[in-house]
Short mmCIF file of C-alpha atoms in Angstrom, two decimals:
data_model
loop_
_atom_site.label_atom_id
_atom_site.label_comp_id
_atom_site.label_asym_id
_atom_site.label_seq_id
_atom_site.Cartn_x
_atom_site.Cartn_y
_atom_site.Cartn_z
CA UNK A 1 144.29 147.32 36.85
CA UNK A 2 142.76 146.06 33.33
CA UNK A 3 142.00 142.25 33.56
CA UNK A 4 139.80 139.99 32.27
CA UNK A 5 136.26 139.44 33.16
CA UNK A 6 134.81 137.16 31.03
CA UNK A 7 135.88 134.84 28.06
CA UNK A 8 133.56 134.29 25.77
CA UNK A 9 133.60 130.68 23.27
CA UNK A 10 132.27 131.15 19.41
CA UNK A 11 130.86 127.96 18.96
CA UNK A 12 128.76 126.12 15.98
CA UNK A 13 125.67 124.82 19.38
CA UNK A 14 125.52 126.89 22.26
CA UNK A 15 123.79 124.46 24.27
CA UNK A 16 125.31 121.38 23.70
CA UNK A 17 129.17 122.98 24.01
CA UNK A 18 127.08 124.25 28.03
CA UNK A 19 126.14 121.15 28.44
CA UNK A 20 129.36 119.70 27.68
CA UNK A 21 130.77 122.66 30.30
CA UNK A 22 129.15 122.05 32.99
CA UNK A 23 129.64 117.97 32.63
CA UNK A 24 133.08 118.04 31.81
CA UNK A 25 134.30 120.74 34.65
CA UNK A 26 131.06 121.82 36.24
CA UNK A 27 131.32 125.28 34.57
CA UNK A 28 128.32 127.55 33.85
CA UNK A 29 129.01 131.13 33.51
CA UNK A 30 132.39 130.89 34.06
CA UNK A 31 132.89 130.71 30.43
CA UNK A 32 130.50 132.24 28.02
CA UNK A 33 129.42 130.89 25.11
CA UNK A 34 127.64 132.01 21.78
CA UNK A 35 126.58 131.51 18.41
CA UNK A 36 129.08 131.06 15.46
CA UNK A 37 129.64 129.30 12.42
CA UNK A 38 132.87 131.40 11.83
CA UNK A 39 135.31 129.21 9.27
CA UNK A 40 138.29 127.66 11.36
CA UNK A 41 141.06 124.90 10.63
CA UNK A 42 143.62 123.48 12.87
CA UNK A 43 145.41 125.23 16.27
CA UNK A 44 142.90 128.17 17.46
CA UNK A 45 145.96 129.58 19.30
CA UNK A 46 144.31 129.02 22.50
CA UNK A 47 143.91 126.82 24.91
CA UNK A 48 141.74 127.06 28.46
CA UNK A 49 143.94 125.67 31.36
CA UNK A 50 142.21 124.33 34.34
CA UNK A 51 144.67 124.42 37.75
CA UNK A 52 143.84 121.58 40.12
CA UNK A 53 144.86 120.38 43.54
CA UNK A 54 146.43 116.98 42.99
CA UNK A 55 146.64 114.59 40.33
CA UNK A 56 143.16 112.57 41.36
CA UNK A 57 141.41 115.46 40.65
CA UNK A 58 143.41 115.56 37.34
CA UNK A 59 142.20 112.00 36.45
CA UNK A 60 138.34 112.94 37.51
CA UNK A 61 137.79 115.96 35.40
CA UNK A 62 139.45 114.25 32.49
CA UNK A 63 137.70 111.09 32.42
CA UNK A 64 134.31 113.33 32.60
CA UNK A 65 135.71 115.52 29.75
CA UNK A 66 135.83 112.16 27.71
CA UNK A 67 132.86 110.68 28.74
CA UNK A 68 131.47 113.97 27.76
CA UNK A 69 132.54 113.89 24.30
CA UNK A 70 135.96 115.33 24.11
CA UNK A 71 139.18 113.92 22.49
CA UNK A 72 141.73 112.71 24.18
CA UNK A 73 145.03 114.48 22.77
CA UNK A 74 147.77 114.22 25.20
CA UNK A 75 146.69 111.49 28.14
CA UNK A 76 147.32 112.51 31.59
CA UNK A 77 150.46 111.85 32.77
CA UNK A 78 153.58 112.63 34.91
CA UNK A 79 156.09 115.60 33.84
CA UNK A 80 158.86 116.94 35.25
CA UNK A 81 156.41 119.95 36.22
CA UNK A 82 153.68 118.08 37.57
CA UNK A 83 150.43 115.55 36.35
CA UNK A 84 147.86 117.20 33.29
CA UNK A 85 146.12 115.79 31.05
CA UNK A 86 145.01 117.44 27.72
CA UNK A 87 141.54 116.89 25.90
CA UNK A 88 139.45 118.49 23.12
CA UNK A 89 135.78 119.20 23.40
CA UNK A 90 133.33 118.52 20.55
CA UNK A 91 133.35 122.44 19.86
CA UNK A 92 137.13 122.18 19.40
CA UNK A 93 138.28 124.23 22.37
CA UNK A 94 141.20 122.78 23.76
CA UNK A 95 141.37 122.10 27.42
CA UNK A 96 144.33 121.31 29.78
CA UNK A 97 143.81 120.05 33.62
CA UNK A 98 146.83 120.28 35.67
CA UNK A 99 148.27 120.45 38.47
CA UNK A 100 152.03 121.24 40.13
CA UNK A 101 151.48 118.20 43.03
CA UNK A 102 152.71 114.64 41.75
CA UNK A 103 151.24 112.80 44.65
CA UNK A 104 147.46 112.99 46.30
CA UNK A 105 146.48 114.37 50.03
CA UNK A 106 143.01 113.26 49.67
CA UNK A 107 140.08 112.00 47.85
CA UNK A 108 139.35 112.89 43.96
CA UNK A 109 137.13 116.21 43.94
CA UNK A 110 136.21 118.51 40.65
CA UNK A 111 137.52 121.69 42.59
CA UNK A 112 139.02 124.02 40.01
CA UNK A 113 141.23 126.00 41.57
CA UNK A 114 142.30 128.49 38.52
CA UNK A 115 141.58 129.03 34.95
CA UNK A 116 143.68 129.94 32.96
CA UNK A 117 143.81 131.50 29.41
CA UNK A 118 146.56 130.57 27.84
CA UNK A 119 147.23 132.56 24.09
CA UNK A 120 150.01 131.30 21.82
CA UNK A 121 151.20 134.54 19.87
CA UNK A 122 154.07 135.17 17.48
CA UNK A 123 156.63 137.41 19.72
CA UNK A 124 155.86 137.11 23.35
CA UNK A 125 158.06 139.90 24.42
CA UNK A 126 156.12 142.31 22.01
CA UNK A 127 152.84 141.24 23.24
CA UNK A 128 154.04 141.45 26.74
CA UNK A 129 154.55 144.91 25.80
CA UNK A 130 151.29 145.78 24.10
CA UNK A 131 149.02 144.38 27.04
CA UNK A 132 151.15 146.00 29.44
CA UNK A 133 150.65 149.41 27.93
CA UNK A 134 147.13 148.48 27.85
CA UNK A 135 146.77 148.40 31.89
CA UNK A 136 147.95 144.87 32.60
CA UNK A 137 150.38 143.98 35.17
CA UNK A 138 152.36 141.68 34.90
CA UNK A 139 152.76 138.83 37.57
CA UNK A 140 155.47 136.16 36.22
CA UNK A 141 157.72 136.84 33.73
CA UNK A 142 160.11 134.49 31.59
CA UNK A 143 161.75 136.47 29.14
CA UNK A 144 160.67 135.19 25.94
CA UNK A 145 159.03 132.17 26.80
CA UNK A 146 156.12 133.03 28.85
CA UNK A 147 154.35 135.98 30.73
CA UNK A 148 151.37 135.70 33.23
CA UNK A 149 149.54 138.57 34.24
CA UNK A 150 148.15 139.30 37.83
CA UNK A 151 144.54 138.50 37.98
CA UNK A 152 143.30 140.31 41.08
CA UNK A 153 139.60 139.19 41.77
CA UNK A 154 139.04 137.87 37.88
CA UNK A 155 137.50 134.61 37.49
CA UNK A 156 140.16 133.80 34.82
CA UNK A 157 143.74 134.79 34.82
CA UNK A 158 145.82 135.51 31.14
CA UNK A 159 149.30 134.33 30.21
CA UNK A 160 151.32 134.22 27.17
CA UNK A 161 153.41 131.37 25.54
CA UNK A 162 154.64 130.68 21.94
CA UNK A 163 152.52 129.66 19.56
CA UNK A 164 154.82 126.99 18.58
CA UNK A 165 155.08 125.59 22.31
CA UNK A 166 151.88 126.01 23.07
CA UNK A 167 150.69 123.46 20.48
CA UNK A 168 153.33 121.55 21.40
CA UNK A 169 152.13 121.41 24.63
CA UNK A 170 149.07 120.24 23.90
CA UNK A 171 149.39 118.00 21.02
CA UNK A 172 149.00 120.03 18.00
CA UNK A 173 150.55 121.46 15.46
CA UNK A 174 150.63 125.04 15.44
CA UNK A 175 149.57 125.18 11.98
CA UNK A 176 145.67 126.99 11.78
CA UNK A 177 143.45 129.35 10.16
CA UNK A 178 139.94 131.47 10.30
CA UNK A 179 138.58 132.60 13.63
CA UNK A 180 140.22 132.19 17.13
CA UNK A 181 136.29 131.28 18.02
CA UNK A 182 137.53 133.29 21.08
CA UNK A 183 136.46 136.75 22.54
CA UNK A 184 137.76 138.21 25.77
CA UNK A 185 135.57 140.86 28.01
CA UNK A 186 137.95 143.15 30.26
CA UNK A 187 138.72 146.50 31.17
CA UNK A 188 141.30 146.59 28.88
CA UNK A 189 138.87 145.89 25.68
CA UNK A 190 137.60 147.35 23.15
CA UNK A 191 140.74 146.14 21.25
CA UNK A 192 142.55 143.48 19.18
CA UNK A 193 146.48 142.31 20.17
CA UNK A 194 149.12 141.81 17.84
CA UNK A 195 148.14 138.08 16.98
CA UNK A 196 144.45 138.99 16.46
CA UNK A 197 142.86 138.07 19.67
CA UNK A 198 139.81 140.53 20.03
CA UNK A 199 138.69 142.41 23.53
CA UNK A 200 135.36 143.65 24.19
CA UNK A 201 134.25 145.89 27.04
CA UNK A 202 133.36 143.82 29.96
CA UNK A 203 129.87 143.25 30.39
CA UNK A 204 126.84 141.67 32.82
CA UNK A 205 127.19 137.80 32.90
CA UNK A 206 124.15 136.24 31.65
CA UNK A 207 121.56 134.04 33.19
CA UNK A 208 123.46 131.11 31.68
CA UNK A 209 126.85 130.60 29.65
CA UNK A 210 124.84 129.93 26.23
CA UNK A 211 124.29 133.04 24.72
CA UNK A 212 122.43 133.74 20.60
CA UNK A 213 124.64 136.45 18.93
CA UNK A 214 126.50 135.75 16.57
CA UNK A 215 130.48 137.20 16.34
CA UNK A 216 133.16 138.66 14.54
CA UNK A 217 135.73 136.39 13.23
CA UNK A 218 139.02 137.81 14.08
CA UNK A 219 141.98 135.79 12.30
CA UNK A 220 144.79 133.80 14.19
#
Protein backbone atom coordinates (compact mmCIF):
# COMPACT_ATOMS: atom_id res chain seq x y z
CA UNK A 1 0.00 0.00 0.00
CA UNK A 2 1.52 3.51 -1.32
CA UNK A 3 1.41 6.11 1.57
CA UNK A 4 3.16 8.83 2.64
CA UNK A 5 6.40 8.94 4.41
CA UNK A 6 7.50 12.18 4.74
CA UNK A 7 6.21 15.80 3.96
CA UNK A 8 8.54 18.02 3.21
CA UNK A 9 7.93 22.31 3.85
CA UNK A 10 9.67 24.81 1.08
CA UNK A 11 10.38 27.52 3.21
CA UNK A 12 12.27 31.11 2.78
CA UNK A 13 14.69 29.95 6.73
CA UNK A 14 15.04 26.49 7.42
CA UNK A 15 16.01 26.97 10.85
CA UNK A 16 13.91 29.40 12.18
CA UNK A 17 10.48 27.68 10.50
CA UNK A 18 12.44 24.16 12.95
CA UNK A 19 12.63 26.17 15.52
CA UNK A 20 9.25 27.42 15.26
CA UNK A 21 8.30 23.35 14.83
CA UNK A 22 9.51 22.06 17.49
CA UNK A 23 8.17 25.15 19.88
CA UNK A 24 4.91 25.34 18.50
CA UNK A 25 4.07 21.32 18.45
CA UNK A 26 7.32 19.76 19.55
CA UNK A 27 7.97 18.46 15.98
CA UNK A 28 11.44 17.64 14.59
CA UNK A 29 11.59 15.28 11.80
CA UNK A 30 8.20 14.74 11.63
CA UNK A 31 8.00 17.36 9.06
CA UNK A 32 10.87 18.19 6.84
CA UNK A 33 11.88 21.28 5.92
CA UNK A 34 14.15 22.99 3.19
CA UNK A 35 15.36 25.81 1.36
CA UNK A 36 13.09 27.95 -0.97
CA UNK A 37 12.42 31.27 -2.07
CA UNK A 38 9.80 29.88 -4.59
CA UNK A 39 7.17 32.99 -5.46
CA UNK A 40 3.75 32.33 -3.58
CA UNK A 41 0.52 34.52 -2.84
CA UNK A 42 -2.48 33.72 -0.86
CA UNK A 43 -4.13 29.93 -0.01
CA UNK A 44 -1.15 27.26 -0.59
CA UNK A 45 -3.97 24.68 -0.90
CA UNK A 46 -2.77 22.99 2.11
CA UNK A 47 -3.08 22.91 5.38
CA UNK A 48 -1.23 20.46 8.21
CA UNK A 49 -3.93 19.21 10.72
CA UNK A 50 -2.80 18.24 14.11
CA UNK A 51 -5.47 15.55 15.93
CA UNK A 52 -5.49 15.98 19.70
CA UNK A 53 -7.05 14.34 22.71
CA UNK A 54 -9.27 16.98 24.27
CA UNK A 55 -9.76 20.51 23.94
CA UNK A 56 -6.92 21.56 26.77
CA UNK A 57 -4.53 20.18 24.71
CA UNK A 58 -6.15 22.23 21.86
CA UNK A 59 -5.68 25.48 23.88
CA UNK A 60 -1.82 24.46 24.83
CA UNK A 61 -0.44 23.85 21.43
CA UNK A 62 -2.17 26.93 20.16
CA UNK A 63 -1.16 29.39 22.60
CA UNK A 64 2.61 28.00 21.96
CA UNK A 65 1.99 28.32 18.17
CA UNK A 66 1.31 32.10 18.95
CA UNK A 67 3.78 32.72 21.31
CA UNK A 68 5.94 31.21 18.72
CA UNK A 69 5.19 33.59 16.08
CA UNK A 70 2.20 32.37 14.24
CA UNK A 71 -1.11 34.19 13.34
CA UNK A 72 -3.99 33.62 14.80
CA UNK A 73 -6.69 33.03 11.91
CA UNK A 74 -9.62 31.25 13.21
CA UNK A 75 -9.43 31.23 17.36
CA UNK A 76 -10.11 28.03 18.99
CA UNK A 77 -13.42 27.37 19.59
CA UNK A 78 -16.47 25.02 19.91
CA UNK A 79 -18.16 23.42 16.62
CA UNK A 80 -20.68 21.22 16.13
CA UNK A 81 -17.72 18.65 15.32
CA UNK A 82 -15.60 19.29 18.12
CA UNK A 83 -12.89 22.25 19.65
CA UNK A 84 -9.77 23.47 16.93
CA UNK A 85 -8.18 26.21 16.66
CA UNK A 86 -6.45 27.48 13.43
CA UNK A 87 -3.04 29.48 13.26
CA UNK A 88 -0.41 30.48 10.67
CA UNK A 89 3.28 30.14 11.18
CA UNK A 90 5.76 32.86 10.14
CA UNK A 91 6.66 30.56 7.01
CA UNK A 92 2.97 30.70 6.05
CA UNK A 93 2.04 27.06 6.54
CA UNK A 94 -1.23 26.83 7.86
CA UNK A 95 -1.86 24.74 10.88
CA UNK A 96 -5.12 23.35 12.44
CA UNK A 97 -5.23 21.61 16.12
CA UNK A 98 -8.30 19.73 16.77
CA UNK A 99 -9.90 17.50 18.33
CA UNK A 100 -13.53 15.42 18.17
CA UNK A 101 -13.92 15.60 22.39
CA UNK A 102 -15.78 18.90 23.60
CA UNK A 103 -15.01 18.31 27.21
CA UNK A 104 -11.44 17.39 29.07
CA UNK A 105 -10.51 13.90 31.00
CA UNK A 106 -7.35 15.27 32.23
CA UNK A 107 -4.62 17.72 32.43
CA UNK A 108 -3.37 19.88 29.23
CA UNK A 109 -0.49 17.76 27.45
CA UNK A 110 1.20 18.52 23.78
CA UNK A 111 0.46 14.78 22.74
CA UNK A 112 -0.26 14.79 19.02
CA UNK A 113 -2.11 12.09 18.32
CA UNK A 114 -2.34 12.36 14.26
CA UNK A 115 -1.21 14.54 11.51
CA UNK A 116 -2.88 15.09 9.05
CA UNK A 117 -2.35 16.46 5.45
CA UNK A 118 -5.09 17.94 4.36
CA UNK A 119 -4.97 19.09 0.23
CA UNK A 120 -7.75 21.30 -1.13
CA UNK A 121 -8.03 20.26 -4.94
CA UNK A 122 -10.46 21.21 -7.68
CA UNK A 123 -12.66 17.80 -8.15
CA UNK A 124 -12.29 15.56 -5.21
CA UNK A 125 -13.92 12.62 -6.79
CA UNK A 126 -11.29 12.78 -9.71
CA UNK A 127 -8.45 13.00 -7.41
CA UNK A 128 -9.87 10.29 -5.33
CA UNK A 129 -9.52 8.45 -8.43
CA UNK A 130 -6.02 9.33 -9.51
CA UNK A 131 -4.38 8.49 -6.00
CA UNK A 132 -6.30 5.46 -5.85
CA UNK A 133 -4.94 4.14 -9.09
CA UNK A 134 -1.72 5.21 -7.77
CA UNK A 135 -1.74 2.47 -4.77
CA UNK A 136 -3.72 4.36 -2.15
CA UNK A 137 -6.50 2.95 -0.25
CA UNK A 138 -8.90 4.57 0.67
CA UNK A 139 -10.15 4.69 4.39
CA UNK A 140 -13.25 7.26 4.64
CA UNK A 141 -15.07 8.30 1.93
CA UNK A 142 -17.73 11.24 1.48
CA UNK A 143 -18.67 11.39 -1.94
CA UNK A 144 -17.62 14.64 -3.12
CA UNK A 145 -16.76 16.34 -0.13
CA UNK A 146 -13.93 14.58 1.37
CA UNK A 147 -11.73 11.34 1.11
CA UNK A 148 -9.11 10.08 3.71
CA UNK A 149 -6.79 7.51 2.89
CA UNK A 150 -5.59 4.62 5.25
CA UNK A 151 -2.27 5.43 6.67
CA UNK A 152 -0.94 2.10 7.92
CA UNK A 153 2.35 2.77 9.96
CA UNK A 154 2.94 6.48 8.21
CA UNK A 155 3.75 9.21 10.45
CA UNK A 156 1.22 11.40 8.53
CA UNK A 157 -2.03 10.35 7.10
CA UNK A 158 -3.58 12.21 3.55
CA UNK A 159 -7.13 13.36 2.93
CA UNK A 160 -8.85 15.37 0.42
CA UNK A 161 -11.36 18.32 0.72
CA UNK A 162 -12.40 21.21 -1.63
CA UNK A 163 -10.35 23.80 -2.17
CA UNK A 164 -13.09 26.16 -1.58
CA UNK A 165 -13.97 24.51 1.95
CA UNK A 166 -10.84 23.99 2.91
CA UNK A 167 -10.01 27.73 3.03
CA UNK A 168 -13.08 28.18 4.40
CA UNK A 169 -12.23 26.13 7.04
CA UNK A 170 -9.45 27.77 7.97
CA UNK A 171 -9.99 31.34 7.36
CA UNK A 172 -8.91 32.06 3.95
CA UNK A 173 -9.88 32.66 0.85
CA UNK A 174 -9.17 30.14 -1.59
CA UNK A 175 -7.81 32.56 -3.90
CA UNK A 176 -3.60 31.80 -4.42
CA UNK A 177 -0.78 31.47 -6.68
CA UNK A 178 3.08 30.21 -7.25
CA UNK A 179 4.36 27.22 -5.35
CA UNK A 180 2.37 24.90 -2.94
CA UNK A 181 5.90 25.31 -0.86
CA UNK A 182 4.88 21.61 -0.30
CA UNK A 183 6.55 18.25 -1.36
CA UNK A 184 5.32 14.83 -0.33
CA UNK A 185 7.84 11.61 -0.05
CA UNK A 186 5.82 8.17 -0.50
CA UNK A 187 5.73 5.10 -2.27
CA UNK A 188 3.45 6.38 -4.51
CA UNK A 189 5.93 9.35 -5.79
CA UNK A 190 7.71 10.22 -8.29
CA UNK A 191 4.56 12.09 -9.51
CA UNK A 192 2.40 15.25 -9.57
CA UNK A 193 -1.76 15.00 -8.93
CA UNK A 194 -4.23 16.74 -10.82
CA UNK A 195 -4.03 20.07 -8.71
CA UNK A 196 -0.19 20.14 -8.90
CA UNK A 197 0.87 18.70 -5.66
CA UNK A 198 4.34 17.01 -6.40
CA UNK A 199 5.53 13.34 -4.94
CA UNK A 200 8.98 12.32 -4.58
CA UNK A 201 10.30 8.84 -3.83
CA UNK A 202 10.46 8.36 -0.18
CA UNK A 203 13.68 8.80 1.26
CA UNK A 204 16.07 8.51 4.70
CA UNK A 205 14.87 11.16 7.27
CA UNK A 206 17.59 13.43 8.10
CA UNK A 207 19.50 14.16 11.23
CA UNK A 208 17.14 17.10 11.71
CA UNK A 209 13.91 18.56 9.88
CA UNK A 210 16.02 21.63 8.34
CA UNK A 211 17.36 20.54 5.30
CA UNK A 212 19.69 23.10 2.31
CA UNK A 213 18.29 22.13 -1.18
CA UNK A 214 16.53 24.10 -2.78
CA UNK A 215 13.00 22.85 -4.77
CA UNK A 216 10.87 22.81 -7.61
CA UNK A 217 7.99 25.09 -7.57
CA UNK A 218 5.03 23.18 -8.62
CA UNK A 219 1.87 25.56 -9.17
CA UNK A 220 -1.46 25.38 -7.10
Amino acid sequence: MANIESVTLDVADPTAAHRFCTAAFGLDTQVRLRASEAPTTGFRGFVLALTVSQPATVDRLVEAALEAGATSLKPAAKSLWGYGGVVQAPDGTVWKVATSAKKNTGPATRQIDEIVLLLGVADVAASKRFYVEHGLTVGKSFGRVYVEFAAGASPVKLALYRRRALAKDVGLTPDGTGSHRLVIGGGAGPLTDPDGFTWEAASPAPATAAESAPAPAPAP
